Short mmCIF file of C-alpha atoms in Angstrom, two decimals:
data_model
loop_
_atom_site.label_atom_id
_atom_site.label_comp_id
_atom_site.label_asym_id
_atom_site.label_seq_id
_atom_site.Cartn_x
_atom_site.Cartn_y
_atom_site.Cartn_z
CA MET A 26 113.12 -141.04 34.57
CA GLU A 27 116.48 -141.18 32.80
CA ASN A 28 117.09 -138.36 30.33
CA LYS A 29 117.28 -139.32 26.67
CA LEU A 30 118.20 -136.41 24.43
CA ALA A 31 117.57 -135.67 20.79
CA ILE A 32 119.49 -132.84 19.11
CA ILE A 33 117.54 -131.56 16.09
CA GLY A 34 119.97 -130.15 13.52
CA LEU A 35 123.66 -131.08 13.43
CA GLY A 36 125.31 -127.97 12.05
CA TYR A 37 127.76 -125.56 13.65
CA VAL A 38 125.58 -125.34 16.78
CA GLY A 39 123.99 -128.76 17.08
CA LEU A 40 126.97 -131.03 16.54
CA PRO A 41 129.28 -129.64 19.27
CA LEU A 42 126.32 -129.74 21.66
CA ALA A 43 125.44 -133.31 20.69
CA VAL A 44 129.04 -134.44 21.13
CA GLU A 45 129.32 -132.96 24.63
CA PHE A 46 126.01 -134.45 25.77
CA GLY A 47 126.91 -137.70 24.00
CA LYS A 48 129.89 -138.09 26.31
CA LYS A 49 127.56 -138.24 29.33
CA ILE A 50 123.92 -138.91 28.33
CA GLU A 51 122.20 -141.15 25.79
CA THR A 52 121.85 -138.73 22.85
CA THR A 53 120.53 -139.01 19.32
CA GLY A 54 121.61 -136.49 16.70
CA PHE A 55 118.91 -135.91 14.08
CA ASP A 56 119.41 -134.17 10.74
CA ILE A 57 117.54 -134.33 7.43
CA ASN A 58 120.82 -134.23 5.46
CA GLN A 59 121.72 -137.86 4.75
CA SER A 60 125.25 -137.07 3.57
CA ARG A 61 125.87 -135.08 6.76
CA ILE A 62 124.76 -138.04 8.87
CA GLN A 63 126.93 -140.46 6.88
CA ASP A 64 129.95 -138.17 7.29
CA LEU A 65 129.44 -138.11 11.06
CA ILE A 66 129.02 -141.89 11.22
CA ASP A 67 132.33 -142.08 9.33
CA GLY A 68 133.91 -139.74 11.88
CA VAL A 69 134.13 -136.66 9.63
CA ASP A 70 132.85 -133.17 10.44
CA ARG A 71 133.11 -130.95 7.36
CA THR A 72 132.42 -127.81 9.41
CA LEU A 73 135.72 -128.54 11.22
CA GLU A 74 134.13 -127.70 14.57
CA VAL A 75 134.67 -131.18 16.01
CA GLY A 76 137.67 -133.44 15.37
CA SER A 77 137.44 -137.17 14.66
CA ASP A 78 138.92 -138.04 18.07
CA GLU A 79 136.27 -135.94 19.80
CA LEU A 80 133.52 -137.63 17.79
CA LYS A 81 134.80 -141.00 19.02
CA GLN A 82 134.71 -139.80 22.64
CA ALA A 83 130.94 -139.28 22.39
CA SER A 84 130.25 -142.94 23.02
CA LYS A 85 126.57 -142.38 23.87
CA LEU A 86 125.82 -140.43 20.69
CA THR A 87 124.06 -141.95 17.68
CA TYR A 88 122.88 -140.34 14.43
CA THR A 89 119.73 -140.63 12.34
CA THR A 90 117.63 -139.04 9.62
CA LYS A 91 114.48 -140.88 10.69
CA PHE A 92 112.25 -138.99 13.10
CA GLU A 93 110.68 -142.23 14.37
CA GLU A 94 114.06 -143.08 15.90
CA ILE A 95 113.85 -140.10 18.25
CA ARG A 96 110.39 -140.99 19.56
CA ASN A 97 111.83 -142.61 22.68
CA CYS A 98 113.60 -139.41 23.72
CA ASN A 99 112.14 -137.16 26.41
CA ILE A 100 114.19 -133.98 25.87
CA TYR A 101 114.46 -132.39 22.43
CA ILE A 102 116.94 -129.58 21.72
CA VAL A 103 116.32 -127.69 18.48
CA THR A 104 119.41 -126.13 16.91
CA VAL A 105 118.33 -125.41 13.33
CA PRO A 106 119.38 -122.19 11.53
CA THR A 107 117.15 -119.11 11.52
CA PRO A 108 118.21 -117.05 8.48
CA ILE A 109 116.65 -114.02 6.80
CA ASP A 110 115.04 -113.92 3.36
CA GLU A 111 115.83 -111.62 0.42
CA GLN A 112 113.67 -108.90 1.99
CA LYS A 113 115.73 -109.23 5.20
CA GLN A 114 112.77 -110.62 7.09
CA PRO A 115 113.03 -113.59 9.48
CA ASP A 116 112.85 -116.92 7.66
CA LEU A 117 111.35 -119.28 10.22
CA GLU A 118 110.79 -122.18 7.84
CA PRO A 119 113.59 -124.38 9.31
CA LEU A 120 112.25 -123.70 12.81
CA VAL A 121 108.67 -124.45 11.75
CA LYS A 122 109.67 -127.74 10.10
CA ALA A 123 111.74 -128.75 13.12
CA SER A 124 108.78 -128.00 15.41
CA GLU A 125 106.52 -130.13 13.19
CA THR A 126 109.00 -133.02 13.36
CA VAL A 127 109.34 -132.83 17.14
CA GLY A 128 105.59 -132.44 17.58
CA LYS A 129 105.01 -135.78 15.83
CA VAL A 130 107.05 -137.67 18.43
CA LEU A 131 106.23 -135.75 21.63
CA SER A 132 104.88 -137.58 24.65
CA HIS A 133 103.38 -136.40 27.93
CA GLY A 134 106.00 -134.76 30.14
CA ASP A 135 108.58 -134.22 27.40
CA ILE A 136 110.64 -131.02 27.22
CA VAL A 137 111.47 -129.11 24.03
CA ILE A 138 114.37 -126.66 24.28
CA PHE A 139 115.07 -124.19 21.49
CA GLU A 140 118.57 -122.80 20.86
CA SER A 141 117.94 -121.17 17.46
CA THR A 142 118.12 -117.37 17.51
CA VAL A 143 114.65 -115.80 17.34
CA TYR A 144 112.88 -112.58 18.26
CA PRO A 145 111.44 -112.28 21.79
CA GLY A 146 108.22 -114.29 21.97
CA ALA A 147 108.83 -116.58 18.98
CA THR A 148 109.12 -119.80 20.97
CA GLU A 149 105.66 -119.46 22.50
CA GLU A 150 104.00 -117.61 19.61
CA VAL A 151 105.31 -119.70 16.69
CA CYS A 152 106.74 -123.00 17.91
CA VAL A 153 104.39 -123.94 20.76
CA PRO A 154 101.18 -123.88 18.66
CA ILE A 155 102.83 -126.18 16.10
CA LEU A 156 103.97 -128.57 18.83
CA GLU A 157 100.44 -128.61 20.29
CA GLN A 158 98.82 -129.20 16.91
CA GLN A 159 101.15 -132.03 15.90
CA SER A 160 101.19 -133.79 19.28
CA ASN A 161 97.63 -133.21 20.51
CA LEU A 162 99.24 -132.28 23.83
CA THR A 163 98.91 -129.11 25.90
CA TYR A 164 101.74 -126.67 26.52
CA ILE A 165 102.40 -126.39 30.26
CA ASN A 166 103.59 -122.99 31.44
CA THR A 167 102.66 -123.18 35.11
CA ASP A 168 103.72 -125.50 37.90
CA ASN A 169 100.06 -125.64 38.98
CA CYS A 170 99.05 -128.12 36.29
CA ASP A 171 96.52 -130.30 38.13
CA GLN A 172 93.98 -129.77 35.34
CA VAL A 173 96.43 -130.61 32.54
CA LEU A 174 95.99 -134.27 31.65
CA LYS A 175 98.55 -134.51 28.86
CA GLY A 176 101.15 -131.85 28.25
CA PHE A 177 104.73 -130.88 27.40
CA TYR A 178 107.15 -128.19 28.52
CA CYS A 179 109.44 -125.80 26.67
CA GLY A 180 112.66 -123.98 27.34
CA TYR A 181 114.99 -121.62 25.56
CA SER A 182 118.77 -121.63 25.86
CA PRO A 183 120.39 -119.49 23.15
CA GLU A 184 123.41 -120.84 21.34
CA ARG A 185 126.69 -118.99 21.74
CA ILE A 186 128.81 -120.91 19.26
CA ASN A 187 131.60 -118.94 17.57
CA PRO A 188 132.48 -120.86 14.36
CA GLY A 189 136.18 -121.50 13.92
CA ASP A 190 137.04 -120.43 17.48
CA LYS A 191 139.11 -123.17 19.14
CA GLU A 192 139.43 -121.26 22.41
CA HIS A 193 135.81 -120.38 23.18
CA ARG A 194 133.96 -123.69 22.96
CA VAL A 195 130.45 -124.76 23.89
CA THR A 196 131.61 -126.01 27.31
CA ASN A 197 133.53 -122.91 28.41
CA ILE A 198 131.03 -120.25 27.35
CA LYS A 199 128.47 -119.35 30.02
CA LYS A 200 125.00 -120.61 29.07
CA VAL A 201 121.73 -118.74 29.46
CA THR A 202 118.83 -121.07 30.28
CA SER A 203 115.09 -120.74 30.81
CA GLY A 204 111.97 -122.86 31.09
CA SER A 205 108.19 -122.61 30.79
CA THR A 206 107.72 -123.25 34.52
CA PRO A 207 110.05 -122.61 37.48
CA ALA A 208 110.54 -126.34 38.02
CA ILE A 209 111.32 -126.99 34.36
CA ALA A 210 113.65 -123.98 34.27
CA GLU A 211 115.58 -125.56 37.12
CA LYS A 212 115.64 -128.94 35.39
CA ILE A 213 116.91 -127.40 32.12
CA ASP A 214 119.53 -125.41 33.99
CA ASN A 215 120.78 -128.56 35.71
CA LEU A 216 120.83 -130.40 32.39
CA TYR A 217 123.19 -127.87 30.81
CA LYS A 218 125.34 -127.79 33.94
CA LYS A 219 126.31 -131.38 33.12
CA ILE A 220 128.40 -130.13 30.20
CA ILE A 221 128.92 -126.36 30.67
CA THR A 222 132.01 -125.85 32.83
CA ALA A 223 131.70 -122.05 32.63
CA GLY A 224 128.38 -122.15 34.49
CA THR A 225 124.88 -121.01 33.61
CA HIS A 226 122.63 -117.98 33.97
CA LYS A 227 119.00 -118.91 34.58
CA ALA A 228 116.80 -116.24 32.99
CA THR A 229 113.46 -115.34 34.54
CA SER A 230 111.48 -116.31 31.44
CA ILE A 231 111.78 -117.73 27.94
CA LYS A 232 111.16 -114.28 26.46
CA VAL A 233 113.99 -112.75 28.50
CA ALA A 234 116.38 -115.46 27.27
CA GLU A 235 115.29 -114.88 23.66
CA ALA A 236 115.81 -111.13 24.01
CA ALA A 237 119.22 -111.59 25.63
CA LYS A 238 120.45 -113.61 22.66
CA VAL A 239 119.21 -111.27 19.98
CA ILE A 240 120.79 -108.18 21.57
CA GLU A 241 124.21 -109.81 22.03
CA ASN A 242 124.90 -109.62 18.32
CA THR A 243 122.86 -106.45 17.78
CA GLN A 244 125.22 -104.66 20.16
CA ARG A 245 128.26 -105.89 18.22
CA ASP A 246 126.65 -104.97 14.92
CA VAL A 247 125.97 -101.37 16.01
CA ASN A 248 129.51 -101.00 17.37
CA ILE A 249 131.07 -102.28 14.15
CA ALA A 250 128.80 -99.96 12.15
CA LEU A 251 130.19 -97.02 14.11
CA ILE A 252 133.77 -98.06 13.33
CA ASN A 253 132.87 -98.62 9.67
CA GLU A 254 131.44 -95.12 9.50
CA LEU A 255 134.57 -93.73 11.14
CA ALA A 256 136.63 -95.55 8.48
CA LEU A 257 134.61 -93.84 5.73
CA ILE A 258 135.25 -90.46 7.35
CA PHE A 259 138.96 -91.06 7.94
CA ASN A 260 139.47 -92.25 4.36
CA LYS A 261 138.10 -88.93 3.14
CA LEU A 262 140.39 -87.13 5.59
CA ASP A 263 143.37 -89.19 4.37
CA VAL A 264 143.95 -90.53 7.88
CA ASP A 265 144.81 -94.19 8.48
CA THR A 266 141.92 -95.77 10.41
CA GLU A 267 143.96 -98.46 12.12
CA GLU A 268 146.45 -95.91 13.44
CA VAL A 269 143.57 -93.88 14.84
CA LEU A 270 142.08 -96.96 16.52
CA LYS A 271 145.45 -97.92 18.00
CA ALA A 272 145.85 -94.46 19.46
CA ALA A 273 142.31 -94.36 20.84
CA GLY A 274 142.75 -97.92 22.14
CA SER A 275 145.45 -96.75 24.51
CA LYS A 276 142.58 -95.64 26.79
CA TRP A 277 141.50 -98.48 29.08
CA ASN A 278 137.78 -98.33 28.25
CA PHE A 279 137.96 -97.91 24.47
CA LEU A 280 136.32 -100.95 22.82
CA PRO A 281 138.63 -102.74 20.32
CA PHE A 282 136.29 -103.04 17.32
CA ARG A 283 137.66 -102.94 13.76
CA PRO A 284 135.99 -102.04 10.44
CA GLY A 285 135.08 -104.72 7.91
CA LEU A 286 132.45 -106.76 6.12
CA VAL A 287 129.82 -107.93 8.61
CA GLY A 288 128.46 -111.32 7.58
CA GLY A 289 127.85 -114.70 9.08
CA HIS A 290 124.78 -116.24 10.60
CA CYS A 291 124.72 -114.09 13.73
CA ILE A 292 125.87 -110.48 13.64
CA GLY A 293 124.58 -109.83 10.12
CA VAL A 294 121.24 -111.56 10.76
CA ASP A 295 120.11 -111.32 14.40
CA PRO A 296 119.39 -107.55 14.40
CA TYR A 297 116.77 -108.08 11.70
CA TYR A 298 114.90 -110.47 14.00
CA LEU A 299 114.73 -107.83 16.70
CA THR A 300 113.75 -105.00 14.34
CA HIS A 301 111.07 -107.20 12.74
CA LYS A 302 109.40 -107.72 16.10
CA ALA A 303 109.86 -104.09 17.12
CA ILE A 304 108.07 -102.88 13.98
CA GLU A 305 105.33 -105.48 14.54
CA VAL A 306 104.57 -103.97 17.96
CA GLY A 307 104.60 -100.40 16.67
CA TYR A 308 108.16 -99.16 17.15
CA ARG A 309 110.51 -98.45 14.26
CA PRO A 310 114.15 -98.77 15.40
CA GLU A 311 116.49 -96.03 14.21
CA MET A 312 120.01 -96.87 15.39
CA ILE A 313 119.83 -100.63 14.76
CA LEU A 314 118.53 -100.30 11.19
CA ALA A 315 120.97 -97.48 10.42
CA GLY A 316 123.82 -99.71 11.56
CA ARG A 317 122.53 -102.57 9.44
CA ARG A 318 122.29 -100.38 6.32
CA LEU A 319 125.81 -99.08 6.82
CA ASN A 320 127.31 -102.53 7.38
CA ASP A 321 125.42 -104.03 4.45
CA ASP A 322 126.85 -101.32 2.16
CA MET A 323 130.51 -101.95 3.01
CA GLY A 324 131.12 -104.49 0.23
CA SER A 325 129.95 -102.00 -2.36
CA TYR A 326 132.07 -99.27 -0.77
CA VAL A 327 135.25 -101.38 -0.92
CA ALA A 328 134.62 -102.29 -4.57
CA LYS A 329 134.28 -98.62 -5.50
CA GLN A 330 137.44 -97.80 -3.56
CA VAL A 331 139.35 -100.42 -5.56
CA ILE A 332 137.92 -99.17 -8.86
CA GLU A 333 138.94 -95.61 -7.98
CA LEU A 334 142.49 -96.72 -7.13
CA MET A 335 142.72 -98.66 -10.40
CA THR A 336 141.55 -95.63 -12.34
CA LYS A 337 144.15 -93.40 -10.67
CA LYS A 338 146.85 -95.87 -11.71
CA GLY A 339 145.59 -95.87 -15.30
CA ILE A 340 144.42 -99.49 -15.11
CA HIS A 341 141.54 -100.16 -17.53
CA VAL A 342 138.61 -101.30 -15.37
CA VAL A 343 136.48 -103.06 -17.98
CA GLY A 344 137.90 -106.54 -18.41
CA ALA A 345 140.35 -106.09 -15.53
CA LYS A 346 141.30 -109.27 -13.71
CA VAL A 347 140.70 -109.03 -9.94
CA LEU A 348 141.63 -111.56 -7.27
CA VAL A 349 139.49 -111.76 -4.13
CA MET A 350 141.37 -113.60 -1.39
CA GLY A 351 138.81 -115.09 0.96
CA LEU A 352 135.11 -115.94 0.65
CA THR A 353 134.17 -117.20 4.13
CA PHE A 354 132.48 -114.78 6.51
CA LYS A 355 135.44 -114.96 8.94
CA GLU A 356 139.00 -116.19 9.20
CA ASN A 357 140.14 -119.81 9.61
CA CYS A 358 136.63 -121.20 9.18
CA PRO A 359 134.83 -122.84 6.22
CA ASP A 360 131.48 -121.16 6.99
CA LEU A 361 130.06 -119.37 3.93
CA ARG A 362 126.69 -118.45 5.43
CA ASN A 363 125.71 -114.86 4.71
CA THR A 364 129.25 -113.88 3.72
CA ARG A 365 129.28 -110.23 2.66
CA VAL A 366 132.32 -110.81 0.45
CA ILE A 367 129.68 -111.67 -2.13
CA ASP A 368 128.57 -108.01 -2.20
CA LEU A 369 132.10 -106.97 -3.16
CA ILE A 370 132.27 -109.59 -5.89
CA LYS A 371 128.90 -108.58 -7.36
CA GLU A 372 129.84 -104.90 -7.39
CA LEU A 373 133.15 -105.62 -9.16
CA SER A 374 131.30 -107.77 -11.69
CA ASP A 375 128.90 -104.87 -12.32
CA PHE A 376 131.97 -102.83 -13.30
CA ASN A 377 132.71 -105.64 -15.82
CA CYS A 378 135.75 -106.90 -13.95
CA ASN A 379 136.70 -110.56 -14.23
CA VAL A 380 136.80 -111.78 -10.63
CA ASP A 381 138.69 -114.83 -9.37
CA VAL A 382 138.04 -116.07 -5.84
CA TYR A 383 140.63 -117.99 -3.85
CA ASP A 384 139.94 -119.48 -0.43
CA PRO A 385 141.72 -122.59 0.88
CA TRP A 386 139.07 -123.11 3.57
CA ILE A 387 135.90 -123.48 1.53
CA ASP A 388 134.06 -126.40 0.00
CA LYS A 389 133.99 -125.68 -3.74
CA GLU A 390 130.67 -127.46 -4.25
CA GLU A 391 129.06 -125.35 -1.52
CA ALA A 392 130.44 -122.14 -3.05
CA LYS A 393 128.97 -123.13 -6.41
CA LYS A 394 125.63 -124.11 -4.90
CA GLU A 395 125.22 -121.06 -2.65
CA TYR A 396 126.73 -118.29 -4.77
CA ASP A 397 127.38 -119.76 -8.24
CA ILE A 398 131.09 -119.17 -7.69
CA THR A 399 133.80 -121.59 -8.79
CA PRO A 400 136.92 -120.72 -6.77
CA VAL A 401 140.36 -121.08 -8.31
CA ASP A 402 142.68 -123.77 -6.95
CA THR A 403 146.01 -122.25 -7.92
CA LEU A 404 147.44 -118.75 -7.91
CA TYR A 405 149.88 -117.55 -10.55
CA ASP A 406 152.28 -114.63 -10.38
CA GLY A 407 151.66 -111.55 -12.53
CA GLU A 408 148.00 -112.37 -13.24
CA TYR A 409 145.95 -109.63 -11.63
CA ASP A 410 145.16 -105.94 -12.02
CA ALA A 411 143.93 -105.85 -8.43
CA VAL A 412 144.30 -108.09 -5.38
CA ILE A 413 141.88 -107.69 -2.47
CA LEU A 414 142.49 -109.30 0.92
CA THR A 415 139.01 -109.90 2.30
CA VAL A 416 139.49 -112.57 5.00
CA ALA A 417 142.39 -112.86 7.45
CA HIS A 418 143.10 -116.57 7.02
CA ASP A 419 146.40 -117.68 8.55
CA GLU A 420 147.45 -118.93 5.12
CA PHE A 421 147.28 -115.40 3.74
CA LYS A 422 149.24 -113.95 6.66
CA GLU A 423 151.94 -116.59 6.13
CA MET A 424 152.26 -115.66 2.45
CA GLY A 425 153.54 -112.22 3.40
CA VAL A 426 153.50 -109.06 1.33
CA SER A 427 156.09 -110.12 -1.26
CA LYS A 428 154.23 -113.29 -2.31
CA ILE A 429 150.90 -111.49 -2.38
CA LYS A 430 152.28 -108.60 -4.44
CA ARG A 431 153.80 -111.02 -6.95
CA LEU A 432 150.26 -112.14 -7.85
CA GLY A 433 149.65 -108.71 -9.35
CA LYS A 434 150.85 -107.36 -12.67
CA SER A 435 153.68 -104.85 -12.76
CA GLU A 436 151.03 -102.16 -12.23
CA HIS A 437 148.25 -103.30 -9.93
CA VAL A 438 146.19 -102.33 -6.87
CA LEU A 439 146.56 -104.10 -3.52
CA TYR A 440 143.69 -103.48 -1.11
CA ASP A 441 143.55 -104.88 2.42
CA ILE A 442 140.22 -105.02 4.27
CA LYS A 443 141.52 -106.96 7.29
CA TYR A 444 144.78 -105.15 8.17
CA ILE A 445 146.84 -108.23 7.27
CA LEU A 446 149.60 -106.01 5.86
CA ASP A 447 151.06 -102.71 7.00
CA ALA A 448 149.63 -99.46 5.69
CA ASN A 449 152.77 -98.65 3.69
CA GLU A 450 152.59 -102.01 1.90
CA VAL A 451 149.16 -101.56 0.33
CA ASP A 452 147.41 -99.10 -1.94
CA GLY A 453 144.29 -98.91 0.20
CA ARG A 454 142.47 -100.35 3.18
CA LEU A 455 139.52 -99.61 5.41
#
């Protein structure tokens, strides 16, 4: 039987995947956001992950918001977000709703592959029962299925998309694959090999693949937490952190992590999925949660550093005008999801500062909707009591120190989180 794919969710993960498959296989991209679908039909990707020319190259890709139009597909790949809630617990609602949608159109022999980041076991513990209930089919997890009259298969292949990265793309990043039976695992692996030039790694089980994904970003999170803690120590010792890291980095096996605000939909979220499951099975993680607490507190720490520097310069804090340069969670990318710059802004507002946010990459409507922030469009010289560089956009690097300093009043504080400027050009940095 010829493969007909449906990609469920056309965000930062789903769209690049749909485009690559759509160059080779009949593929339908499904999303509940009508404006998103219309943009893609018009050849526009507002996430900036895929260019208009690349969208045109996907000649076998169509788009829809109607789940009935994916009923004729036989492979479904779910790429919806898996965020955390206000209590920092996994929010599986998008995954649940996607499973309900797919379950309504499943037929005997179909395969459902999940790419959304989850804790080990979630695919078979959360998604499979929903698929069974909605489809009235049986989940097949053994090749010896003589007694199964009507059933479906599952797989898990974790996404490894790096938003804004034009070098590491979906096709040239090695792909982990898995399936509910050995035969299906092989079929899923071969499916991804059609588009993944970097090759694949076939995991021994769905749970292994789930665990592999969640620890990728947990490892990075813990390493960044260590460097953040070192920055706190070195600041108290009046030692420049970057100079220390450069010196230590002269050793071949020193890992090149840098301090900063840890946001986004992966590094700042995935560890909570793993710790949630660990606690559920009776183990309370120490290192992972300690790293999360430290990284989550960095926005508040930077705000207090800026306030202290303002006070030392005799700048009145209450009513002070502060410019935050950058709102996205990383450089050269419009992604605002889970940006920890918001922690810095909230802390400054608690000190009764008047905060302006400038970011040439963001969608102003999204910033208003997600964070109730209306970014400024234009910067004026001599306006600010403090200027904080929070994201290393190329536009900010190109401005240079003189243009950035001119934004401040004659007496102001310039703080650099991202090492855009040299140490002797700023009043403070991590």
